[in-house]
Coordinates of C-alpha atoms and ligand atoms in Angstrom, one line a residue:
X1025 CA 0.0 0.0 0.0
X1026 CA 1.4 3.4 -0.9
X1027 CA 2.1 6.5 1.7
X1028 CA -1.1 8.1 0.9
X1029 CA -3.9 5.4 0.1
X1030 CA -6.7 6.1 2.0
X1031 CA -8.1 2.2 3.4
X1032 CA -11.6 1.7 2.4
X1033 CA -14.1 2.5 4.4
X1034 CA -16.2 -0.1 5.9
X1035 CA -19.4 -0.9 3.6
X1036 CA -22.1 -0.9 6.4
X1037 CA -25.0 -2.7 6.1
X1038 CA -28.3 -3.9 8.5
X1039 CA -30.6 -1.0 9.5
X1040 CA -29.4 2.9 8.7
X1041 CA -29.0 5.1 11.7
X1042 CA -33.1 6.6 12.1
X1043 CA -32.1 10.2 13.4
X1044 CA -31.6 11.1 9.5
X1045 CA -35.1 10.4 8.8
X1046 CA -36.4 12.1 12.1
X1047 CA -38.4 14.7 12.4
X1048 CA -35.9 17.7 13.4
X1049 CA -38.3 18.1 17.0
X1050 CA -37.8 14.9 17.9
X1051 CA -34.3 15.0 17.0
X1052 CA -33.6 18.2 19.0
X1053 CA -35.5 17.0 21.7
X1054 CA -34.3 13.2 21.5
X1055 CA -34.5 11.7 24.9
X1056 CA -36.2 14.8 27.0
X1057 CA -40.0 14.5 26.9
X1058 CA -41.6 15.8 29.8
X1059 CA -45.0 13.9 29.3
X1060 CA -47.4 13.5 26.3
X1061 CA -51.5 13.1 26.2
X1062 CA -53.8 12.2 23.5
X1063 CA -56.1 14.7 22.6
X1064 CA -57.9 12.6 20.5
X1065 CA -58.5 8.8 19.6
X1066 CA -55.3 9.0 16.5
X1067 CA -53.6 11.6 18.2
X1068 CA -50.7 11.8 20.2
X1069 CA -49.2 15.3 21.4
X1070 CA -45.4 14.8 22.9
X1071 CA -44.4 17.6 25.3
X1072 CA -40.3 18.0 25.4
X1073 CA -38.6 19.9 28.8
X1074 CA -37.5 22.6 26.0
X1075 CA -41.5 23.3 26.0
X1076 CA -41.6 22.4 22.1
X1077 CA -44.6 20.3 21.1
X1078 CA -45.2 17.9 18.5
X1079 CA -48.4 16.2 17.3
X1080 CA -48.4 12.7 15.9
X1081 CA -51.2 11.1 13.7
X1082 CA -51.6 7.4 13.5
X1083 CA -53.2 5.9 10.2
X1084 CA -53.8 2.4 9.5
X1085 CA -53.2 0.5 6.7
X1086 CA -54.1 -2.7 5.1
X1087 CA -50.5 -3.9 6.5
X1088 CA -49.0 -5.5 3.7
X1089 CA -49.0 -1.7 1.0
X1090 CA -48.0 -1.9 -2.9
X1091 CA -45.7 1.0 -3.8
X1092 CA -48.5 2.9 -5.3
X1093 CA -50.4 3.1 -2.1
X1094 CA -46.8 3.7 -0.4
X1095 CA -46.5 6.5 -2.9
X1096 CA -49.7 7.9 -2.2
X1097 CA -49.2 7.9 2.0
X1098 CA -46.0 10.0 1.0
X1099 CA -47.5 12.5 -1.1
X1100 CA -49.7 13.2 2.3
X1101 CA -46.5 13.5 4.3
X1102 CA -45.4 16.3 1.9
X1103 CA -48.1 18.4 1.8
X1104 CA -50.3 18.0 4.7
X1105 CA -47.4 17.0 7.2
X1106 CA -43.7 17.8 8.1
X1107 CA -42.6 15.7 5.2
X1108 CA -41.5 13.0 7.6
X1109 CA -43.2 9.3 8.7
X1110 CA -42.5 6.6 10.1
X1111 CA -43.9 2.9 10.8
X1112 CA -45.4 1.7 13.9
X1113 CA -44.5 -2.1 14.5
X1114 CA -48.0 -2.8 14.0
X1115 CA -47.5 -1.3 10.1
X1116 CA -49.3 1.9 11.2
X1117 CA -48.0 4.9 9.4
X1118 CA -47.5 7.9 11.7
X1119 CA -47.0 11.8 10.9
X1120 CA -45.6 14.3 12.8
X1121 CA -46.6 18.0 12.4
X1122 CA -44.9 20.9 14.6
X1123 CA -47.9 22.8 14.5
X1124 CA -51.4 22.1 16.2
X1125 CA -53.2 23.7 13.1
X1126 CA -51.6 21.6 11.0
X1127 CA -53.1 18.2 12.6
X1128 CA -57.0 18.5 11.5
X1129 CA -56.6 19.3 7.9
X1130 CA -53.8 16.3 8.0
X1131 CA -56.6 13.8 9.4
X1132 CA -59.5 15.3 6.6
X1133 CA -56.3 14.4 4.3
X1134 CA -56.1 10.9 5.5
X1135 CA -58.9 10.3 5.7
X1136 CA -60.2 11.6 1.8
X1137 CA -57.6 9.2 0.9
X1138 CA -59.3 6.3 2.4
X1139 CA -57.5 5.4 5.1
X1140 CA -58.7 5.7 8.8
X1141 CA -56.5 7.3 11.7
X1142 CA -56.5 5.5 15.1
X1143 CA -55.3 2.8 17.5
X1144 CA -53.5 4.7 20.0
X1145 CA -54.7 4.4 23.9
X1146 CA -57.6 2.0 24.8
X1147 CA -58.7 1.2 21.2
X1148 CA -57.7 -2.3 19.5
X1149 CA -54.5 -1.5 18.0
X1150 CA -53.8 -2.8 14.6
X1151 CA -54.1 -6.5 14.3
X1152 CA -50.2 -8.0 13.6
X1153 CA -49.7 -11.1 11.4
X1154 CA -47.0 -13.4 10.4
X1155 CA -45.7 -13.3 6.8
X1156 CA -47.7 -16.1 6.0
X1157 CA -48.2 -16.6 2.0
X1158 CA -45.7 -14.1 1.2
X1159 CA -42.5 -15.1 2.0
X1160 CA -42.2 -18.1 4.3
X1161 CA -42.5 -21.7 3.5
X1162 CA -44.5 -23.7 6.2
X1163 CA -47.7 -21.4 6.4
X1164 CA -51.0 -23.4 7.0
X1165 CA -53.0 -20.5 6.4
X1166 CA -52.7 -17.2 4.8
X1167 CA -52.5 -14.9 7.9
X1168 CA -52.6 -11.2 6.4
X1169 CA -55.9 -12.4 4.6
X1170 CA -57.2 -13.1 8.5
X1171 CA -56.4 -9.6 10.1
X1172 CA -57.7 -7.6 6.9
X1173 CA -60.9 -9.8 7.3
X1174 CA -61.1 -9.0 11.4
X1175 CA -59.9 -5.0 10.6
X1176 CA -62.7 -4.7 8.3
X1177 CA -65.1 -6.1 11.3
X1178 CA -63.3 -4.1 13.9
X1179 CA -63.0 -0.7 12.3
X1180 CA -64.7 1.4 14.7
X1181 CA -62.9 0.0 17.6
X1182 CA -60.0 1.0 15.9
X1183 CA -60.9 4.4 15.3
X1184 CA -62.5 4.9 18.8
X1185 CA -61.8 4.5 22.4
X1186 CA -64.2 1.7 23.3
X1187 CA -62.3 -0.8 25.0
X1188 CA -61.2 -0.7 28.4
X1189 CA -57.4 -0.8 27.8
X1190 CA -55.4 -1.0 24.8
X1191 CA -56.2 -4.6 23.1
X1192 CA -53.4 -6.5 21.4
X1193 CA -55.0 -8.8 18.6
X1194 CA -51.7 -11.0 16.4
X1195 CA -52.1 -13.6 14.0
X1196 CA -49.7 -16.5 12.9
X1197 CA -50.4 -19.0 10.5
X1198 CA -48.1 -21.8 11.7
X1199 CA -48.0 -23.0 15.4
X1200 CA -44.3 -22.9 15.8
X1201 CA -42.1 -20.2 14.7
X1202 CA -43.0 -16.0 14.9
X1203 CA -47.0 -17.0 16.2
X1204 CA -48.8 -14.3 17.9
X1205 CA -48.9 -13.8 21.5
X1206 CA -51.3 -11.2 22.6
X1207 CA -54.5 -9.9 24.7
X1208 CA -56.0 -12.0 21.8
X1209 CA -53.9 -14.5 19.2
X1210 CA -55.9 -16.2 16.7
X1211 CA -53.2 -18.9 15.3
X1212 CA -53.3 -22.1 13.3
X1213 CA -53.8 -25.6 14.6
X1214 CA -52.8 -28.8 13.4
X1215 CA -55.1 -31.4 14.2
X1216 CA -53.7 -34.7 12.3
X1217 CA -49.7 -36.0 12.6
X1218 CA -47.9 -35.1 9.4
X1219 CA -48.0 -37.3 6.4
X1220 CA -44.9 -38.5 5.1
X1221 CA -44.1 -38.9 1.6
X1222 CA -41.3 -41.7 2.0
X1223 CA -40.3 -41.5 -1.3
X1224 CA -39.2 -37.7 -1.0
X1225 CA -37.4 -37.8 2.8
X1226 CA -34.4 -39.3 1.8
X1227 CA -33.5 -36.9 -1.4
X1228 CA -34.6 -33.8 1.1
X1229 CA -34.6 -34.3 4.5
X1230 CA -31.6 -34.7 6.7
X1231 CA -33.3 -37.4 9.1
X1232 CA -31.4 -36.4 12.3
X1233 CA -31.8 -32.9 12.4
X1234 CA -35.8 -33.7 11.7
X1235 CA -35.7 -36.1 15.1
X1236 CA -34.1 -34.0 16.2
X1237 CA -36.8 -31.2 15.9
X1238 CA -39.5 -33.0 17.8
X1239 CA -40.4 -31.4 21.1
X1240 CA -42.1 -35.1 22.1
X1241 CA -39.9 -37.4 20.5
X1242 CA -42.0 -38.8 18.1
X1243 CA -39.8 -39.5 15.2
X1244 CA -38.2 -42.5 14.5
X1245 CA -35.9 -43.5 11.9
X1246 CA -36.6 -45.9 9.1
X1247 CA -36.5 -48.2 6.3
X1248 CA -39.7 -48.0 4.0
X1249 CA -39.4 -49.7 1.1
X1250 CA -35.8 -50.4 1.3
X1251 CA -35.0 -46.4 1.3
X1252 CA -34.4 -44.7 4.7
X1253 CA -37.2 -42.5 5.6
X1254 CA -38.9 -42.0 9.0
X1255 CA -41.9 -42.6 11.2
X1256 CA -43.9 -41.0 13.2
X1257 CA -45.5 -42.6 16.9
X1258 CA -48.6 -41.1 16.7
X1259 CA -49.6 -41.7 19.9
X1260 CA -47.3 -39.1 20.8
X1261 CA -47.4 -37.0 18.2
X1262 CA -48.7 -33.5 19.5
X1263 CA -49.3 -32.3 15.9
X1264 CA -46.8 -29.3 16.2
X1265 CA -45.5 -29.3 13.3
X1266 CA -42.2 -29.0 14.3
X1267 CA -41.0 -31.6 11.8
X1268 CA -42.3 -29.9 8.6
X1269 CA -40.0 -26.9 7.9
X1270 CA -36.3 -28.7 8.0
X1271 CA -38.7 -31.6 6.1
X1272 CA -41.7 -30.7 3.4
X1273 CA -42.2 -34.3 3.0
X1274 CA -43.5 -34.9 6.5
X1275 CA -46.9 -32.6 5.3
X1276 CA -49.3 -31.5 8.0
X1277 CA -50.8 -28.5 6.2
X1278 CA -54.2 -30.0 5.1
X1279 CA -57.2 -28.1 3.6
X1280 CA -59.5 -30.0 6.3
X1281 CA -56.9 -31.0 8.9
X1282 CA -55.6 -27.6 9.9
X1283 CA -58.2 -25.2 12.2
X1284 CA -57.8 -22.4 13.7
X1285 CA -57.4 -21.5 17.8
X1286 CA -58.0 -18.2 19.7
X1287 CA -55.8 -17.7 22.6
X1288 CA -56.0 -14.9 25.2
X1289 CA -54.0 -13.0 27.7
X1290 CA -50.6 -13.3 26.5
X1291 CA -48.6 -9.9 27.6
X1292 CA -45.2 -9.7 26.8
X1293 CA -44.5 -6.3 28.4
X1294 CA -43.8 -6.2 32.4
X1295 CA -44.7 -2.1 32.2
X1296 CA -47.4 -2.4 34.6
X1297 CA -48.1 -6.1 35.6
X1298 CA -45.9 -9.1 35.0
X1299 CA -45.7 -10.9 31.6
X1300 CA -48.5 -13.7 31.3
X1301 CA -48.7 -16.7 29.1
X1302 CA -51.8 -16.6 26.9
X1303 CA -54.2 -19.7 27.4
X1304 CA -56.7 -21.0 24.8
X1305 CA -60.4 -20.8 24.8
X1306 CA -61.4 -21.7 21.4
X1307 CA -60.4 -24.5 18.9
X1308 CA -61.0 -26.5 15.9
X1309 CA -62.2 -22.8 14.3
X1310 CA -62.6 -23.6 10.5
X1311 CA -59.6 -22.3 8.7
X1312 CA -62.0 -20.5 5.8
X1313 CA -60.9 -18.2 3.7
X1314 CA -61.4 -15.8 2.1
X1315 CA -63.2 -13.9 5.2
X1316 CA -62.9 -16.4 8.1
X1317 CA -66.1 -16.1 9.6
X1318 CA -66.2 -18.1 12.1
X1319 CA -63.0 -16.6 13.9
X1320 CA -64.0 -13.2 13.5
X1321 CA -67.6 -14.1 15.1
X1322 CA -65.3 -15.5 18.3
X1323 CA -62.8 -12.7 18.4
X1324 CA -65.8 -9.8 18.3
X1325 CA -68.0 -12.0 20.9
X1326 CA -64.6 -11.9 23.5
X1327 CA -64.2 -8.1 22.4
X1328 CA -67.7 -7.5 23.4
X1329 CA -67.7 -9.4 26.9
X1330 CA -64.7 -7.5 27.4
X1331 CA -66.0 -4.3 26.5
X1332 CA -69.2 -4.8 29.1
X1333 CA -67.4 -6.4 31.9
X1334 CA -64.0 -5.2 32.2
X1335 CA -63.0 -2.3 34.4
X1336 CA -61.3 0.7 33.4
X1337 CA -57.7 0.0 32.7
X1338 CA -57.6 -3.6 32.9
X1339 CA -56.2 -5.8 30.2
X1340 CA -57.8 -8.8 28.9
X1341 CA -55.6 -10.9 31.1
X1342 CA -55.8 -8.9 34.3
X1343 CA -59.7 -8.9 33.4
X1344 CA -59.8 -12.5 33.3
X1345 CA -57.4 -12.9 36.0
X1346 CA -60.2 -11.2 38.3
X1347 CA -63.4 -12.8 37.2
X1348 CA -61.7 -16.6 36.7
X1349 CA -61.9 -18.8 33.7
X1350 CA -65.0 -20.3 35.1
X1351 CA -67.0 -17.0 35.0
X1352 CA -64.8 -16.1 31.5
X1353 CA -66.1 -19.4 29.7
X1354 CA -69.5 -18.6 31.3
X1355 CA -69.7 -14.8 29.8
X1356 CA -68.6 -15.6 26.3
X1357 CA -70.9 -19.0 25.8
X1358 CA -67.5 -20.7 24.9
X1359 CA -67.4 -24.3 25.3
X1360 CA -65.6 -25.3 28.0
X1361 CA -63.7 -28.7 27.5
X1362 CA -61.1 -31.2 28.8
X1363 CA -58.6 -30.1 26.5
X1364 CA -58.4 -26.8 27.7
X1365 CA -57.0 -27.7 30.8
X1366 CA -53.0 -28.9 30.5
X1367 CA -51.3 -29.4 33.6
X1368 CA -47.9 -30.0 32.2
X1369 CA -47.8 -32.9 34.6
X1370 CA -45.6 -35.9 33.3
X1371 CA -43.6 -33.3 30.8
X1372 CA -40.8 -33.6 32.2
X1373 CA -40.6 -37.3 30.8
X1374 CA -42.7 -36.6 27.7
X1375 CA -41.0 -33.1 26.6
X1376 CA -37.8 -33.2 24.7
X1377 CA -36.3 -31.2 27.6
X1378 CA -32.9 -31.8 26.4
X1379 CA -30.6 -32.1 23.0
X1380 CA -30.2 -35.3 23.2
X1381 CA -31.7 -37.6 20.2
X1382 CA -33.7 -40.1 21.7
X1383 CA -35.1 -43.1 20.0
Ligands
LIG1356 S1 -45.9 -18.0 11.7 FE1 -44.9 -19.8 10.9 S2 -45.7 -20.0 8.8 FE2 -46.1 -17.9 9.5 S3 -44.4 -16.7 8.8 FE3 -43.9 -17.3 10.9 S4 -42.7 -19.2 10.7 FE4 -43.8 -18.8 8.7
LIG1357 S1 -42.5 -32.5 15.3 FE1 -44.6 -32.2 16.0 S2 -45.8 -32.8 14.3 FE2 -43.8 -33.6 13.9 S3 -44.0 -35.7 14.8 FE3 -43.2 -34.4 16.4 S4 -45.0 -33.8 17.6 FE4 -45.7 -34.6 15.6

């Protein structure tokens, strides 16, 4: 290397530094807000020490936006806001404005465009999903197509402040990997053990890493017509699906097979009360698209009981924490069945608690 060559500069890559894209406010006043209130359901206003305000207005979307629709929320930011947004991680598009005249034309703006400004304080929030069809490979169900069918149900308890606290509502479409955990999850659920195609495992699958992968130990080796493939003990067989991504052969997606479950009162935060696991009160829910009725009808009958029985400020799971799951099965006309109810007593012999391979 000569005297004066300059070395090249790293190349950086993963996520650029946000402050560029900040609105200058909250860059000046980065880390010193002195409180904030919500004027309205959509509306946040953000008071810094330094006295300087800023207004922010949430807008839904459909979640998964084509760039002409990106374009369009934009073209808003340019001439109604500050010129600057940014995503919620619920997909919500939020604008900031400096100036408190600026925030009613910016909703009329919004909202001409057809989309609807909300979700902040005790409203339900916009519903999360999974990736589902788009760009994973296990999905048992197409879990964007779930939350636009339960947003277009749920609309006004978006827009307004109905509930008694903020609900959480996520999606997933397999049972295993990124699945929802929230004040409500509405996920997929296998009911049948996979079936294997023996003549595919042994081109595809690597056989121990697929043993391997089940939580119950249910996989065997095997020999099946004279080519090693695998078996499943379906009396133990929990119907996880565990075994399907590091092996498509082992199918368990099935048009009939795979349902839908809500769970409840899953909180990941500990901001106010401790983290709870969410439980499930409603299975075998007909995976039916394109609108999912059935789910929907479930999710808006818990939203309802909620809505009528909670007290101010409680979460689903503090809610149901006071009343019991007695008096929750009672209120909502769920069914109320043996399988709800699991103990966890003989896991530690029947979980795969270790890394160990066992046979
Ligand atoms: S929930 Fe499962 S199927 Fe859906 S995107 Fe995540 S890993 Fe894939
Ligand atoms: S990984 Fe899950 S679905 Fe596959 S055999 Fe084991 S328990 Fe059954």
């Amino acid at each position: 290397m000569s005297e004066n060559a300059t070395p090249r500069p790293p190349i950086e890559s993963g996520c650029p530094d946000g402050f560029q894209y900040m609105h200058p406010v909250m860059v000046k006043n980065y880390g010193n807000w002195a409180y904030h209130e919500d004027p309205e359901p959509g509306v946040l206003l953000h008071v810094a020490k330094s006295g300087d305000k800023i207004w922010t207005v949430r807008c839904g979307t459909q979640r998964i936006l084509d760039l002409f629709t990106l374009r369009k929320l934009c073209d808003i930011a340019d001439e109604f806001a500050d010129g600057y947004i940014h995503f919620t991680i619920r997909s919500n598009v939020e604008y900031m404005v400096a100036d408190e005249a600026q925030v009613q034309p910016l909703i009329k703006a919004i909202k001409d465009a057809g989309f609807i400004v909300g979700g902040t304080r005790n409203s339900v929030a916009m519903i999360s999903h999974t990736q589902g069809w788009l760009h994973c490979d296990i999905p048992g169900t197409d879990a964007s197509g779930v939350v636009k069918s339960m947003m277009d149900e749920l609309i006004t308890e978006f827009q307004e402040w109905n509930m008694p606290n903020r609900v959480h509502i996520t999606t997933s479409c397999c049972q295993i990997n990124c699945g929802g955990q929230g004040d409500i999850a509405i996920n997929i659920q296998h009911t049948k053990p996979p079936k294997i195609n023996h003549d595919l495992v042994a081109n595809v699958c690597e056989r121990p890493s697929v043993v391997a992968r089940c939580p119950v130990a249910a996989i065997r080796p095997a020999l099946v017509n004279g080519k090693p493939s695998l078996e499943v003990d379906e009396k133990k067989c929990i119907c996880c699906g565990a075994c399907f991504p590091p092996c498509p052969p082992m199918q368990i997606n099935d048009a009939e097979h795979s349902k839908l479950a809500v769970w409840i009162g899953g909180n990941h935060s500990n901001a106010r009360s401790k983290p709870s696991f969410q439980k499930l009160v409603a299975a075998g829910i007909p995976n039916n698209p394109p609108r999912w009725p059935e789910a929907t009808a479930i999710v808006k009958r818990i939203l309802k009981v909620y809505k009528e029985d909670a007290k101010d400020w409680e979460r689903i799971n503090d809610w149901v924490d006071r009343i019991g799951w007695p008096r929750f099965f009672e209120l909502t006309k769920l069914p109320f069945t043996k399988f709800h109810v699991d103990t966890w007593r003989g896991a530690r012999a029947s979980l795969n608690a270790s890394t160990h391979i066992r046979f």
